[in-house]
Amino acid sequence: MNKAKYQKRQLTNKLGIAFTIGAMVFGLFWLIWILITLFGQGFSGLVSMPVFTVDTPPPMMEGGLRNAIVGSAMLAFAGLFIGAPIGMMTGIYLAEFDRGGWLGKATRFMNDILLSAPSIVIGLFIFALMVQGRGFSGWAGALALALIVIPVVVRTTENMLLLVPNNLREAAYALGTPKWKLVSHVTMKAAKAGVVTGVLLAFARITGETAPLLFTALNNQYFSTDMNAALANLPNTIYQFAMSPYDNWHALAWAAALLITAAVLLLNVVARMLSGKDYK
């Protein structure tokens, strides 16, 4: 072996490892700094204010985030319930019924475009479709969030079903299993943990989306569960309160940011646990 070439490869390897570790440390430094700041500021807001029992207040008055928390939950779950079934059915079709046809290729192409589309573009599209001339509404916000959920669930469902061994399909066909029962009782059952993981990751993504809601559900300073009108939500409350000059609004913005971060972290942990079970 050429000793000079070997030493050059060793040096290149060490440099690559050093740059990788440096990039990791650099990223972790800022992440930990952000999390410490967020926890410190947000926790003080959670402790000092009735966040879960009182609605958003006027400037310089005591208040909480009850209306925004309820509104965000309604919007996120509505978007998930609209988008997840569509995404799952589309993913099943692509993986089980049309792997190489023109419709499947066109669907994958459109799904990739939707997956990479900025969320603000989706919000503007729903604004032109449902809000302009009609008014802001929770349903418009839920539909905008559903359009973010769909491509994520489509991609995850298709990929998880493609990982299922064909031996399972062949065994089911040999026993005379019809296609619909094969999909519902064999392949989907085998890929269940991965599909649920994709749904949870999509849900985690939409919980903190601000731009689509800014053009659709907007915000509401009062408590409301009417999906046909503007609805309070945590992302827009954070945006509005953080830009204000009032200290109590700043404290509530930090508390809301901590709540969203904790929710996203919890959903990601659950998704990781489920994805780990899928490959055991």
PDB file of C-alpha atoms in Angstrom:
ATOM      1  CA  MET A   1       0.000   0.000   0.000  1.00  0.00           C
ATOM      2  CA  ASN A   2       1.205   3.504  -0.776  1.00  0.00           C
ATOM      3  CA  LYS A   3       2.082   4.945   2.649  1.00  0.00           C
ATOM      4  CA  ALA A   4       1.733   8.583   1.532  1.00  0.00           C
ATOM      5  CA  LYS A   5      -1.754   7.923   0.146  1.00  0.00           C
ATOM      6  CA  TYR A   6      -2.750   6.125   3.363  1.00  0.00           C
ATOM      7  CA  GLN A   7      -1.552   9.028   5.516  1.00  0.00           C
ATOM      8  CA  LYS A   8      -3.411  11.482   3.278  1.00  0.00           C
ATOM      9  CA  ARG A   9      -6.612   9.486   3.720  1.00  0.00           C
ATOM     10  CA  GLN A  10      -6.090   9.402   7.484  1.00  0.00           C
ATOM     11  CA  LEU A  11      -5.640  13.177   7.544  1.00  0.00           C
ATOM     12  CA  THR A  12      -8.757  13.684   5.400  1.00  0.00           C
ATOM     13  CA  ASN A  13     -10.715  11.393   7.703  1.00  0.00           C
ATOM     14  CA  LYS A  14      -9.569  13.249  10.818  1.00  0.00           C
ATOM     15  CA  LEU A  15     -10.420  16.605   9.249  1.00  0.00           C
ATOM     16  CA  GLY A  16     -13.868  15.335   8.279  1.00  0.00           C
ATOM     17  CA  ILE A  17     -14.526  14.051  11.797  1.00  0.00           C
ATOM     18  CA  ALA A  18     -13.251  17.326  13.287  1.00  0.00           C
ATOM     19  CA  PHE A  19     -15.527  19.430  11.063  1.00  0.00           C
ATOM     20  CA  THR A  20     -18.474  17.149  11.857  1.00  0.00           C
ATOM     21  CA  ILE A  21     -17.923  17.390  15.602  1.00  0.00           C
ATOM     22  CA  GLY A  22     -17.425  21.159  15.320  1.00  0.00           C
ATOM     23  CA  ALA A  23     -20.685  21.572  13.408  1.00  0.00           C
ATOM     24  CA  MET A  24     -22.500  19.418  15.974  1.00  0.00           C
ATOM     25  CA  VAL A  25     -21.106  21.406  18.898  1.00  0.00           C
ATOM     26  CA  PHE A  26     -21.929  24.699  17.155  1.00  0.00           C
ATOM     27  CA  GLY A  27     -25.517  23.626  16.538  1.00  0.00           C
ATOM     28  CA  LEU A  28     -25.991  22.194  20.032  1.00  0.00           C
ATOM     29  CA  PHE A  29     -24.597  25.370  21.608  1.00  0.00           C
ATOM     30  CA  TRP A  30     -27.268  27.566  20.019  1.00  0.00           C
ATOM     31  CA  LEU A  31     -30.010  24.981  20.577  1.00  0.00           C
ATOM     32  CA  ILE A  32     -29.199  24.672  24.283  1.00  0.00           C
ATOM     33  CA  TRP A  33     -28.959  28.463  24.615  1.00  0.00           C
ATOM     34  CA  ILE A  34     -32.363  28.904  22.976  1.00  0.00           C
ATOM     35  CA  LEU A  35     -33.951  26.192  25.132  1.00  0.00           C
ATOM     36  CA  ILE A  36     -32.486  27.596  28.370  1.00  0.00           C
ATOM     37  CA  THR A  37     -33.686  31.102  27.510  1.00  0.00           C
ATOM     38  CA  LEU A  38     -37.093  29.819  26.444  1.00  0.00           C
ATOM     39  CA  PHE A  39     -37.530  27.703  29.556  1.00  0.00           C
ATOM     40  CA  GLY A  40     -36.405  30.460  31.903  1.00  0.00           C
ATOM     41  CA  GLN A  41     -38.584  33.184  30.367  1.00  0.00           C
ATOM     42  CA  GLY A  42     -41.534  30.913  29.628  1.00  0.00           C
ATOM     43  CA  PHE A  43     -41.608  29.205  33.014  1.00  0.00           C
ATOM     44  CA  SER A  44     -41.686  32.551  34.831  1.00  0.00           C
ATOM     45  CA  GLY A  45     -44.695  33.528  32.713  1.00  0.00           C
ATOM     46  CA  LEU A  46     -46.436  30.229  33.445  1.00  0.00           C
ATOM     47  CA  VAL A  47     -45.892  30.640  37.185  1.00  0.00           C
ATOM     48  CA  SER A  48     -46.728  34.347  37.501  1.00  0.00           C
ATOM     49  CA  MET A  49     -49.893  34.392  35.373  1.00  0.00           C
ATOM     50  CA  PRO A  50     -53.124  32.365  35.212  1.00  0.00           C
ATOM     51  CA  VAL A  51     -52.205  31.010  31.774  1.00  0.00           C
ATOM     52  CA  PHE A  52     -54.694  28.129  31.653  1.00  0.00           C
ATOM     53  CA  THR A  53     -57.719  29.741  33.305  1.00  0.00           C
ATOM     54  CA  VAL A  54     -57.976  33.306  31.909  1.00  0.00           C
ATOM     55  CA  ASP A  55     -58.217  34.631  28.368  1.00  0.00           C
ATOM     56  CA  THR A  56     -55.704  36.953  26.706  1.00  0.00           C
ATOM     57  CA  PRO A  57     -55.783  40.352  28.476  1.00  0.00           C
ATOM     58  CA  PRO A  58     -55.714  43.978  27.380  1.00  0.00           C
ATOM     59  CA  PRO A  59     -52.349  45.750  27.719  1.00  0.00           C
ATOM     60  CA  MET A  60     -50.899  46.044  31.247  1.00  0.00           C
ATOM     61  CA  MET A  61     -53.566  43.819  32.804  1.00  0.00           C
ATOM     62  CA  GLU A  62     -53.376  40.313  34.204  1.00  0.00           C
ATOM     63  CA  GLY A  63     -54.515  37.539  31.896  1.00  0.00           C
ATOM     64  CA  GLY A  64     -53.769  34.150  30.421  1.00  0.00           C
ATOM     65  CA  LEU A  65     -53.878  32.095  27.254  1.00  0.00           C
ATOM     66  CA  ARG A  66     -56.975  29.950  27.711  1.00  0.00           C
ATOM     67  CA  ASN A  67     -58.696  31.085  24.511  1.00  0.00           C
ATOM     68  CA  ALA A  68     -55.503  30.726  22.464  1.00  0.00           C
ATOM     69  CA  ILE A  69     -54.772  27.239  23.834  1.00  0.00           C
ATOM     70  CA  VAL A  70     -58.292  26.005  23.099  1.00  0.00           C
ATOM     71  CA  GLY A  71     -58.295  27.636  19.659  1.00  0.00           C
ATOM     72  CA  SER A  72     -54.924  26.142  18.731  1.00  0.00           C
ATOM     73  CA  ALA A  73     -56.055  22.686  19.834  1.00  0.00           C
ATOM     74  CA  MET A  74     -59.242  22.977  17.766  1.00  0.00           C
ATOM     75  CA  LEU A  75     -57.385  24.158  14.663  1.00  0.00           C
ATOM     76  CA  ALA A  76     -54.611  21.564  14.928  1.00  0.00           C
ATOM     77  CA  PHE A  77     -56.930  18.607  15.544  1.00  0.00           C
ATOM     78  CA  ALA A  78     -59.348  19.733  12.834  1.00  0.00           C
ATOM     79  CA  GLY A  79     -56.455  20.065  10.363  1.00  0.00           C
ATOM     80  CA  LEU A  80     -55.171  16.639  11.391  1.00  0.00           C
ATOM     81  CA  PHE A  81     -58.574  14.955  11.083  1.00  0.00           C
ATOM     82  CA  ILE A  82     -59.054  16.467   7.614  1.00  0.00           C
ATOM     83  CA  GLY A  83     -55.548  15.894   6.282  1.00  0.00           C
ATOM     84  CA  ALA A  84     -54.450  12.592   7.838  1.00  0.00           C
ATOM     85  CA  PRO A  85     -57.145  10.331   6.277  1.00  0.00           C
ATOM     86  CA  ILE A  86     -56.588  11.892   2.844  1.00  0.00           C
ATOM     87  CA  GLY A  87     -52.844  11.474   3.181  1.00  0.00           C
ATOM     88  CA  MET A  88     -53.123   7.871   4.377  1.00  0.00           C
ATOM     89  CA  MET A  89     -55.491   6.852   1.582  1.00  0.00           C
ATOM     90  CA  THR A  90     -53.278   8.522  -1.014  1.00  0.00           C
ATOM     91  CA  GLY A  91     -50.184   6.812   0.380  1.00  0.00           C
ATOM     92  CA  ILE A  92     -51.965   3.437   0.322  1.00  0.00           C
ATOM     93  CA  TYR A  93     -52.973   3.991  -3.293  1.00  0.00           C
ATOM     94  CA  LEU A  94     -49.430   4.891  -4.349  1.00  0.00           C
ATOM     95  CA  ALA A  95     -47.808   1.964  -2.521  1.00  0.00           C
ATOM     96  CA  GLU A  96     -50.357  -0.774  -3.138  1.00  0.00           C
ATOM     97  CA  PHE A  97     -52.328   0.046  -6.280  1.00  0.00           C
ATOM     98  CA  ASP A  98     -50.297   2.269  -8.600  1.00  0.00           C
ATOM     99  CA  ARG A  99     -46.528   1.967  -8.239  1.00  0.00           C
ATOM    100  CA  GLY A 100     -45.619   2.758 -11.836  1.00  0.00           C
ATOM    101  CA  GLY A 101     -48.708   4.206 -13.520  1.00  0.00           C
ATOM    102  CA  TRP A 102     -49.012   7.723 -14.875  1.00  0.00           C
ATOM    103  CA  LEU A 103     -51.506   8.748 -12.197  1.00  0.00           C
ATOM    104  CA  GLY A 104     -49.180   7.584  -9.443  1.00  0.00           C
ATOM    105  CA  LYS A 105     -46.235   9.465 -10.950  1.00  0.00           C
ATOM    106  CA  ALA A 106     -48.311  12.630 -11.303  1.00  0.00           C
ATOM    107  CA  THR A 107     -49.558  12.290  -7.723  1.00  0.00           C
ATOM    108  CA  ARG A 108     -46.033  11.867  -6.367  1.00  0.00           C
ATOM    109  CA  PHE A 109     -44.864  14.892  -8.354  1.00  0.00           C
ATOM    110  CA  MET A 110     -47.684  17.074  -7.021  1.00  0.00           C
ATOM    111  CA  ASN A 111     -47.129  15.754  -3.503  1.00  0.00           C
ATOM    112  CA  ASP A 112     -43.442  16.699  -3.678  1.00  0.00           C
ATOM    113  CA  ILE A 113     -44.385  20.211  -4.782  1.00  0.00           C
ATOM    114  CA  LEU A 114     -46.895  20.540  -1.931  1.00  0.00           C
ATOM    115  CA  LEU A 115     -44.360  19.137   0.544  1.00  0.00           C
ATOM    116  CA  SER A 116     -41.810  21.805  -0.348  1.00  0.00           C
ATOM    117  CA  ALA A 117     -44.263  24.694  -0.716  1.00  0.00           C
ATOM    118  CA  PRO A 118     -43.816  27.489   1.860  1.00  0.00           C
ATOM    119  CA  SER A 119     -46.610  27.529   4.412  1.00  0.00           C
ATOM    120  CA  ILE A 120     -47.319  31.197   3.687  1.00  0.00           C
ATOM    121  CA  VAL A 121     -48.161  30.276   0.074  1.00  0.00           C
ATOM    122  CA  ILE A 122     -50.651  27.700   1.339  1.00  0.00           C
ATOM    123  CA  GLY A 123     -52.150  30.350   3.620  1.00  0.00           C
ATOM    124  CA  LEU A 124     -52.521  32.786   0.718  1.00  0.00           C
ATOM    125  CA  PHE A 125     -54.156  30.092  -1.396  1.00  0.00           C
ATOM    126  CA  ILE A 126     -56.755  29.329   1.281  1.00  0.00           C
ATOM    127  CA  PHE A 127     -57.218  33.077   1.824  1.00  0.00           C
ATOM    128  CA  ALA A 128     -58.146  33.540  -1.831  1.00  0.00           C
ATOM    129  CA  LEU A 129     -60.305  30.411  -1.792  1.00  0.00           C
ATOM    130  CA  MET A 130     -62.242  30.744   1.473  1.00  0.00           C
ATOM    131  CA  VAL A 131     -61.513  34.039   3.249  1.00  0.00           C
ATOM    132  CA  GLN A 132     -61.592  36.784   0.633  1.00  0.00           C
ATOM    133  CA  GLY A 133     -65.084  38.189   0.506  1.00  0.00           C
ATOM    134  CA  ARG A 134     -66.293  35.882   3.294  1.00  0.00           C
ATOM    135  CA  GLY A 135     -64.229  36.676   6.385  1.00  0.00           C
ATOM    136  CA  PHE A 136     -61.729  34.858   8.550  1.00  0.00           C
ATOM    137  CA  SER A 137     -62.754  31.504   9.998  1.00  0.00           C
ATOM    138  CA  GLY A 138     -61.427  28.540  11.909  1.00  0.00           C
ATOM    139  CA  TRP A 139     -62.374  26.188   9.079  1.00  0.00           C
ATOM    140  CA  ALA A 140     -60.146  28.108   6.695  1.00  0.00           C
ATOM    141  CA  GLY A 141     -57.281  27.767   9.162  1.00  0.00           C
ATOM    142  CA  ALA A 142     -57.959  24.049   9.606  1.00  0.00           C
ATOM    143  CA  LEU A 143     -57.956  23.514   5.838  1.00  0.00           C
ATOM    144  CA  ALA A 144     -54.659  25.380   5.494  1.00  0.00           C
ATOM    145  CA  LEU A 145     -53.130  23.158   8.182  1.00  0.00           C
ATOM    146  CA  ALA A 146     -54.612  20.073   6.491  1.00  0.00           C
ATOM    147  CA  LEU A 147     -52.772  20.967   3.277  1.00  0.00           C
ATOM    148  CA  ILE A 148     -49.546  20.909   5.302  1.00  0.00           C
ATOM    149  CA  VAL A 149     -50.422  17.555   6.886  1.00  0.00           C
ATOM    150  CA  ILE A 150     -51.362  15.748   3.669  1.00  0.00           C
ATOM    151  CA  PRO A 151     -47.968  15.581   1.878  1.00  0.00           C
ATOM    152  CA  VAL A 152     -46.142  14.529   5.051  1.00  0.00           C
ATOM    153  CA  VAL A 153     -48.586  11.688   5.711  1.00  0.00           C
ATOM    154  CA  VAL A 154     -48.604  10.651   2.033  1.00  0.00           C
ATOM    155  CA  ARG A 155     -44.812  10.340   1.938  1.00  0.00           C
ATOM    156  CA  THR A 156     -44.599   8.510   5.271  1.00  0.00           C
ATOM    157  CA  THR A 157     -47.445   6.093   4.516  1.00  0.00           C
ATOM    158  CA  GLU A 158     -46.074   5.187   1.099  1.00  0.00           C
ATOM    159  CA  ASN A 159     -42.534   4.674   2.391  1.00  0.00           C
ATOM    160  CA  MET A 160     -43.657   2.556   5.335  1.00  0.00           C
ATOM    161  CA  LEU A 161     -45.820   0.323   3.112  1.00  0.00           C
ATOM    162  CA  LEU A 162     -42.981  -0.124   0.622  1.00  0.00           C
ATOM    163  CA  LEU A 163     -40.834  -1.445   3.490  1.00  0.00           C
ATOM    164  CA  VAL A 164     -43.300  -4.288   4.116  1.00  0.00           C
ATOM    165  CA  PRO A 165     -41.821  -7.481   2.589  1.00  0.00           C
ATOM    166  CA  ASN A 166     -43.590  -8.793  -0.510  1.00  0.00           C
ATOM    167  CA  ASN A 167     -43.556 -12.242   1.112  1.00  0.00           C
ATOM    168  CA  LEU A 168     -46.421 -11.108   3.320  1.00  0.00           C
ATOM    169  CA  ARG A 169     -48.455 -10.024   0.302  1.00  0.00           C
ATOM    170  CA  GLU A 170     -47.724 -13.262  -1.565  1.00  0.00           C
ATOM    171  CA  ALA A 171     -48.696 -15.365   1.459  1.00  0.00           C
ATOM    172  CA  ALA A 172     -51.960 -13.461   1.810  1.00  0.00           C
ATOM    173  CA  TYR A 173     -52.739 -13.856  -1.913  1.00  0.00           C
ATOM    174  CA  ALA A 174     -51.985 -17.586  -1.674  1.00  0.00           C
ATOM    175  CA  LEU A 175     -54.692 -17.888   0.985  1.00  0.00           C
ATOM    176  CA  GLY A 176     -57.199 -16.166  -1.290  1.00  0.00           C
ATOM    177  CA  THR A 177     -57.197 -12.827   0.528  1.00  0.00           C
ATOM    178  CA  PRO A 178     -58.862 -10.025  -1.462  1.00  0.00           C
ATOM    179  CA  LYS A 179     -56.914  -6.840  -2.075  1.00  0.00           C
ATOM    180  CA  TRP A 180     -58.872  -4.679   0.363  1.00  0.00           C
ATOM    181  CA  LYS A 181     -58.381  -7.164   3.191  1.00  0.00           C
ATOM    182  CA  LEU A 182     -54.692  -7.532   2.337  1.00  0.00           C
ATOM    183  CA  VAL A 183     -54.207  -3.789   2.688  1.00  0.00           C
ATOM    184  CA  SER A 184     -56.302  -3.332   5.827  1.00  0.00           C
ATOM    185  CA  HIS A 185     -55.285  -6.481   7.735  1.00  0.00           C
ATOM    186  CA  VAL A 186     -51.753  -7.290   6.532  1.00  0.00           C
ATOM    187  CA  THR A 187     -49.705  -4.429   5.088  1.00  0.00           C
ATOM    188  CA  MET A 188     -51.251  -1.587   7.091  1.00  0.00           C
ATOM    189  CA  LYS A 189     -50.982  -3.625  10.271  1.00  0.00           C
ATOM    190  CA  ALA A 190     -47.318  -4.309   9.570  1.00  0.00           C
ATOM    191  CA  ALA A 191     -46.624  -0.619   8.865  1.00  0.00           C
ATOM    192  CA  LYS A 192     -48.905   0.744  11.600  1.00  0.00           C
ATOM    193  CA  ALA A 193     -46.183   2.132  13.865  1.00  0.00           C
ATOM    194  CA  GLY A 194     -44.459   3.947  10.991  1.00  0.00           C
ATOM    195  CA  VAL A 195     -47.703   5.432   9.710  1.00  0.00           C
ATOM    196  CA  VAL A 196     -48.675   6.643  13.189  1.00  0.00           C
ATOM    197  CA  THR A 197     -45.201   8.161  13.520  1.00  0.00           C
ATOM    198  CA  GLY A 198     -45.741  10.120  10.298  1.00  0.00           C
ATOM    199  CA  VAL A 199     -49.104  11.375  11.511  1.00  0.00           C
ATOM    200  CA  LEU A 200     -47.597  12.526  14.809  1.00  0.00           C
ATOM    201  CA  LEU A 201     -44.737  14.303  13.045  1.00  0.00           C
ATOM    202  CA  ALA A 202     -47.223  16.070  10.763  1.00  0.00           C
ATOM    203  CA  PHE A 203     -49.246  17.075  13.826  1.00  0.00           C
ATOM    204  CA  ALA A 204     -46.112  18.402  15.510  1.00  0.00           C
ATOM    205  CA  ARG A 205     -45.338  20.475  12.424  1.00  0.00           C
ATOM    206  CA  ILE A 206     -48.701  22.229  12.252  1.00  0.00           C
ATOM    207  CA  THR A 207     -48.903  23.075  15.964  1.00  0.00           C
ATOM    208  CA  GLY A 208     -46.435  25.927  15.533  1.00  0.00           C
ATOM    209  CA  GLU A 209     -47.416  27.209  12.080  1.00  0.00           C
ATOM    210  CA  THR A 210     -48.119  30.946  12.072  1.00  0.00           C
ATOM    211  CA  ALA A 211     -48.225  32.130   8.456  1.00  0.00           C
ATOM    212  CA  PRO A 212     -51.196  29.987   7.283  1.00  0.00           C
ATOM    213  CA  LEU A 213     -53.274  31.047  10.285  1.00  0.00           C
ATOM    214  CA  LEU A 214     -52.395  34.713   9.806  1.00  0.00           C
ATOM    215  CA  PHE A 215     -54.309  34.676   6.503  1.00  0.00           C
ATOM    216  CA  THR A 216     -57.109  32.308   7.509  1.00  0.00           C
ATOM    217  CA  ALA A 217     -58.110  32.045  11.188  1.00  0.00           C
ATOM    218  CA  LEU A 218     -56.361  35.318  12.150  1.00  0.00           C
ATOM    219  CA  ASN A 219     -56.900  35.723  15.922  1.00  0.00           C
ATOM    220  CA  ASN A 220     -59.528  36.508  18.541  1.00  0.00           C
ATOM    221  CA  GLN A 221     -58.978  38.165  21.905  1.00  0.00           C
ATOM    222  CA  TYR A 222     -62.106  36.515  23.312  1.00  0.00           C
ATOM    223  CA  PHE A 223     -62.888  32.897  24.109  1.00  0.00           C
ATOM    224  CA  SER A 224     -64.703  31.252  21.205  1.00  0.00           C
ATOM    225  CA  THR A 225     -65.273  27.766  19.841  1.00  0.00           C
ATOM    226  CA  ASP A 226     -67.056  28.963  16.684  1.00  0.00           C
ATOM    227  CA  MET A 227     -65.113  27.584  13.723  1.00  0.00           C
ATOM    228  CA  ASN A 228     -67.073  29.841  11.372  1.00  0.00           C
ATOM    229  CA  ALA A 229     -65.437  32.982  12.804  1.00  0.00           C
ATOM    230  CA  ALA A 230     -61.924  34.185  13.592  1.00  0.00           C
ATOM    231  CA  LEU A 231     -60.351  31.958  16.235  1.00  0.00           C
ATOM    232  CA  ALA A 232     -57.656  32.613  18.818  1.00  0.00           C
ATOM    233  CA  ASN A 233     -54.462  30.559  18.477  1.00  0.00           C
ATOM    234  CA  LEU A 234     -51.049  30.430  20.129  1.00  0.00           C
ATOM    235  CA  PRO A 235     -48.802  31.163  17.091  1.00  0.00           C
ATOM    236  CA  ASN A 236     -50.526  34.419  16.196  1.00  0.00           C
ATOM    237  CA  THR A 237     -50.813  35.370  19.857  1.00  0.00           C
ATOM    238  CA  ILE A 238     -47.037  34.959  20.172  1.00  0.00           C
ATOM    239  CA  TYR A 239     -46.506  37.085  17.060  1.00  0.00           C
ATOM    240  CA  GLN A 240     -48.850  39.819  18.262  1.00  0.00           C
ATOM    241  CA  PHE A 241     -47.678  39.904  21.882  1.00  0.00           C
ATOM    242  CA  ALA A 242     -43.947  39.665  21.130  1.00  0.00           C
ATOM    243  CA  MET A 243     -44.164  42.712  18.840  1.00  0.00           C
ATOM    244  CA  SER A 244     -45.939  44.803  21.484  1.00  0.00           C
ATOM    245  CA  PRO A 245     -44.286  47.178  23.998  1.00  0.00           C
ATOM    246  CA  TYR A 246     -46.156  45.731  27.005  1.00  0.00           C
ATOM    247  CA  ASP A 247     -44.350  43.588  29.594  1.00  0.00           C
ATOM    248  CA  ASN A 248     -47.344  41.411  30.448  1.00  0.00           C
ATOM    249  CA  TRP A 249     -47.833  40.547  26.788  1.00  0.00           C
ATOM    250  CA  HIS A 250     -44.137  39.694  26.495  1.00  0.00           C
ATOM    251  CA  ALA A 251     -44.424  37.307  29.442  1.00  0.00           C
ATOM    252  CA  LEU A 252     -47.447  35.618  27.881  1.00  0.00           C
ATOM    253  CA  ALA A 253     -45.651  35.331  24.536  1.00  0.00           C
ATOM    254  CA  TRP A 254     -42.772  33.505  26.245  1.00  0.00           C
ATOM    255  CA  ALA A 255     -45.215  31.223  28.053  1.00  0.00           C
ATOM    256  CA  ALA A 256     -47.022  30.427  24.808  1.00  0.00           C
ATOM    257  CA  ALA A 257     -43.719  29.696  23.065  1.00  0.00           C
ATOM    258  CA  LEU A 258     -42.774  27.302  25.868  1.00  0.00           C
ATOM    259  CA  LEU A 259     -46.127  25.509  25.602  1.00  0.00           C
ATOM    260  CA  ILE A 260     -45.741  25.002  21.840  1.00  0.00           C
ATOM    261  CA  THR A 261     -42.136  23.839  22.239  1.00  0.00           C
ATOM    262  CA  ALA A 262     -43.121  21.355  24.952  1.00  0.00           C
ATOM    263  CA  ALA A 263     -45.967  20.012  22.805  1.00  0.00           C
ATOM    264  CA  VAL A 264     -43.727  19.582  19.758  1.00  0.00           C
ATOM    265  CA  LEU A 265     -41.015  17.932  21.869  1.00  0.00           C
ATOM    266  CA  LEU A 266     -43.523  15.499  23.405  1.00  0.00           C
ATOM    267  CA  LEU A 267     -44.937  14.560  20.009  1.00  0.00           C
ATOM    268  CA  ASN A 268     -41.455  13.992  18.589  1.00  0.00           C
ATOM    269  CA  VAL A 269     -40.488  11.787  21.538  1.00  0.00           C
ATOM    270  CA  VAL A 270     -43.623   9.696  21.094  1.00  0.00           C
ATOM    271  CA  ALA A 271     -42.969   9.446  17.354  1.00  0.00           C
ATOM    272  CA  ARG A 272     -39.393   8.309  17.992  1.00  0.00           C
ATOM    273  CA  MET A 273     -40.574   5.664  20.430  1.00  0.00           C
ATOM    274  CA  LEU A 274     -43.126   4.346  17.949  1.00  0.00           C
ATOM    275  CA  SER A 275     -40.653   4.320  15.075  1.00  0.00           C
ATOM    276  CA  GLY A 276     -38.224   2.377  17.244  1.00  0.00           C
ATOM    277  CA  LYS A 277     -40.864  -0.262  17.920  1.00  0.00           C
ATOM    278  CA  ASP A 278     -41.538  -0.536  14.208  1.00  0.00           C
ATOM    279  CA  TYR A 279     -38.076  -1.914  13.502  1.00  0.00           C
ATOM    280  CA  LYS A 280     -37.645  -4.269  16.457  1.00  0.00           C
TER     281      LYS A 280
END
